[in-house]
PDB file of C-alpha atoms in Angstrom:
ATOM      1  CA  MET A  84      92.653 105.955 122.827  1.00 57.00           C
ATOM      2  CA  GLY A  85      94.791 102.867 122.761  1.00 65.00           C
ATOM      3  CA  SER A  86      92.162 101.053 120.190  1.00 69.00           C
ATOM      4  CA  LEU A  87      92.668 104.216 117.950  1.00 70.00           C
ATOM      5  CA  LYS A  88      96.503 103.656 117.838  1.00 74.00           C
ATOM      6  CA  LYS A  89      95.968 100.082 117.108  1.00 73.00           C
ATOM      7  CA  ARG A  90      93.660 100.771 114.212  1.00 73.00           C
ATOM      8  CA  ARG A  91      96.052 103.337 112.640  1.00 76.00           C
ATOM      9  CA  LYS A  92      98.994 100.651 112.728  1.00 75.00           C
ATOM     10  CA  ALA A  93      96.894  98.216 110.869  1.00 73.00           C
ATOM     11  CA  LYS A  94      96.145 100.768 108.285  1.00 75.00           C
ATOM     12  CA  ILE A  95      99.763 101.531 107.471  1.00 70.00           C
ATOM     13  CA  ASN A  96     100.372  97.617 107.458  1.00 72.00           C
ATOM     14  CA  LYS A  97      97.575  97.273 104.711  1.00 72.00           C
ATOM     15  CA  HIS A  98      99.387 100.163 103.100  1.00 68.00           C
ATOM     16  CA  LYS A  99     102.623  98.343 102.952  1.00 70.00           C
ATOM     17  CA  ARG A 100     101.188  94.915 101.880  1.00 70.00           C
ATOM     18  CA  ARG A 101      99.287  96.541  99.007  1.00 70.00           C
ATOM     19  CA  LYS A 102     102.818  98.109  97.885  1.00 66.00           C
ATOM     20  CA  LYS A 103     104.281  94.556  98.005  1.00 65.00           C
ATOM     21  CA  ARG A 104     101.733  92.964  95.914  1.00 67.00           C
ATOM     22  CA  ARG A 105     102.013  95.676  93.227  1.00 67.00           C
ATOM     23  CA  ALA A 106     105.609  95.396  92.979  1.00 64.00           C
ATOM     24  CA  ASN A 107     105.334  91.494  92.434  1.00 64.00           C
ATOM     25  CA  ARG A 108     102.802  91.988  89.695  1.00 66.00           C
ATOM     26  CA  HIS A 109     105.329  93.783  88.011  1.00 63.00           C
ATOM     27  CA  LYS A 110     107.998  91.335  88.582  1.00 67.00           C
ATOM     28  CA  LYS A 111     105.926  88.676  87.132  1.00 65.00           C
ATOM     29  CA  ARG A 112     105.081  90.763  83.861  1.00 65.00           C
ATOM     30  CA  THR A 113     108.868  91.377  83.312  1.00 63.00           C
ATOM     31  CA  TRP A 114     109.784  87.758  83.728  1.00 59.00           C
ATOM     32  CA  GLN A 115     107.251  86.427  81.285  1.00 59.00           C
ATOM     33  CA  LYS A 116     108.722  88.932  78.721  1.00 57.00           C
TER      34      LYS A 116
END
């Protein structure tokens, strides 16, 4: 059961990281304009 909890936490972190990357991409685009 402990390993399952860890896996769920990793999944959440992955999602957060992806969100950040997407935001940075948009920032770059506006900066170039």
